[in-house]
Coordinates of C-alpha atoms in Angstrom, one line a residue:
X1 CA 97.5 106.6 95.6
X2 CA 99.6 106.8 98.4
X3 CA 96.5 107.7 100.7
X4 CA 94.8 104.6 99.5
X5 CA 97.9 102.3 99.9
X6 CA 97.8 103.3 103.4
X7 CA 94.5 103.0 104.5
X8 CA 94.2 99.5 102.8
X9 CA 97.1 98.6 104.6
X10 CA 95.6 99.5 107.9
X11 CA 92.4 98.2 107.2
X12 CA 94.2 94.5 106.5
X13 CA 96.1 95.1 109.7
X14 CA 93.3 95.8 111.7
X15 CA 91.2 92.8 110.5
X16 CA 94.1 90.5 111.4
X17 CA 94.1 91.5 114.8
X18 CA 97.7 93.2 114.5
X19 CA 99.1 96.0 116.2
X20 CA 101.7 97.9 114.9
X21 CA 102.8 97.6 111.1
X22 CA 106.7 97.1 110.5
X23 CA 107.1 96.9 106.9
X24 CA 105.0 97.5 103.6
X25 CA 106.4 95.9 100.1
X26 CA 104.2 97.0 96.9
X27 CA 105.1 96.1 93.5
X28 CA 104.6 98.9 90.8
X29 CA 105.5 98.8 87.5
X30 CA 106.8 101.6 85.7
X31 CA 104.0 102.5 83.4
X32 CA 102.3 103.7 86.7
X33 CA 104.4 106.5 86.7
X34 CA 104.7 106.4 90.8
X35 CA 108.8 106.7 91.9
X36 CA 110.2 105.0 94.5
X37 CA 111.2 108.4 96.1
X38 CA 107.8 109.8 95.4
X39 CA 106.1 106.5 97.3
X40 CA 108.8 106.5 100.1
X41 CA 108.3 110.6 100.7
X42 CA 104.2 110.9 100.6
X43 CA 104.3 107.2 102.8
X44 CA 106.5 108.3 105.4
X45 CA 104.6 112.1 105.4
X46 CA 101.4 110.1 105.2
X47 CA 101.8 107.8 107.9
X48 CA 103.2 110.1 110.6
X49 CA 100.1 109.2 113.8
X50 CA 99.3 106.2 112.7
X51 CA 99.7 102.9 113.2
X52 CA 102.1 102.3 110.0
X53 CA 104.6 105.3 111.2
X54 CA 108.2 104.2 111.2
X55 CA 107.4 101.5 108.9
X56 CA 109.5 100.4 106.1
X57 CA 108.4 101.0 102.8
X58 CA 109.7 98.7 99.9
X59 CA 109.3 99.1 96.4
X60 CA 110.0 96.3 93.7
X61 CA 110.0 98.1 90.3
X62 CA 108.4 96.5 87.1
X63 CA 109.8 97.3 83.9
X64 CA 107.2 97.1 81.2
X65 CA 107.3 94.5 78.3
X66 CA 106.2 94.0 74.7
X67 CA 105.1 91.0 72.8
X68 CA 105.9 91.0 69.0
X69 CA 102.8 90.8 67.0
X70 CA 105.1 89.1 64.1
X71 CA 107.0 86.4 66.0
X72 CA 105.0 86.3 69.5
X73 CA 108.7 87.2 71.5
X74 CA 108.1 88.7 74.7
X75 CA 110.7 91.4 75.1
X76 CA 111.4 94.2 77.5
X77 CA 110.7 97.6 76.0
X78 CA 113.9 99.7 74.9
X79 CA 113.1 103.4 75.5
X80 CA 111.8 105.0 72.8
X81 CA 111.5 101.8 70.8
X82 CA 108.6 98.9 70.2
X83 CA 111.1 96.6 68.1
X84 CA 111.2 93.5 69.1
X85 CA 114.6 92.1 69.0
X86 CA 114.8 88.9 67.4
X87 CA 112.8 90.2 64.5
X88 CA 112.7 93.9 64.0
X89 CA 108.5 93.6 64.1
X90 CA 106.9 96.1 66.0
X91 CA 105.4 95.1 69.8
X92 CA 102.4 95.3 71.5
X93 CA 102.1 96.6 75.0
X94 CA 101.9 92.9 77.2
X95 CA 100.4 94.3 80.4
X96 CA 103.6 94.2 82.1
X97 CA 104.8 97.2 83.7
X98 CA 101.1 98.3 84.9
X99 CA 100.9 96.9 87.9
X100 CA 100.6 98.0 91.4
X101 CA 99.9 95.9 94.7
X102 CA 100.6 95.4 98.1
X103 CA 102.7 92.3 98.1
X104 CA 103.4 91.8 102.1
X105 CA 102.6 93.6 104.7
X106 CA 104.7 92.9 108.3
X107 CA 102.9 93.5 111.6
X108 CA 103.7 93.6 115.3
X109 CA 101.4 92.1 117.3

């Protein structure tokens, strides 16, 4: 994933004309599975002799969330529960928590 998050990144860079890339932020939610060490360690191995090496990586975590089937509450999910809080019902996944996206990418030019 890392591999692909990389050459995205350069490909968006290059199209814009930049030169150098500064700083990466991604969004991944937690459901993904990817850590934030995990993402920081393959970037910075990953990017060593290109034009993203020595840039910063950020991570903003998502934590997933459920929606209660019973009373519609959209709650975030307890470990090793689906209750929703308000009413005890059991949740639905919502499609938070999923995610994973470049959200800005800082160049030099």
């Amino acid at each position: 994933m890392v591999e692909s998050l990389i050459g995205l990144v350069a490909k968006r860079a290059g199209e814009a004309g930049a030169g150098r890339v500064l700083a990466v932020s991604v969004v991944a939610g937690e459901l993904t599975g990817y850590t934030v060490e995990s993402l920081r360690h393959y970037f910075e191995i990953l990017t060593r002799g290109t034009q993203l090496e020595g840039a910063a990586l950020s991570v903003r975590c998502v934590k997933p969330t459920m929606r209660c089937v019973s009373c519609g509450k959209v709650f975030e999910r307890v470990r090793f529960s689906f209750d929703c809080p308000d009413c005890g019902m059991e949740g639905v996944p919502s499609g938070n928590g999923s995610e994973f996206y470049i959200d800005t990418i800082e160049t030099e030019d």
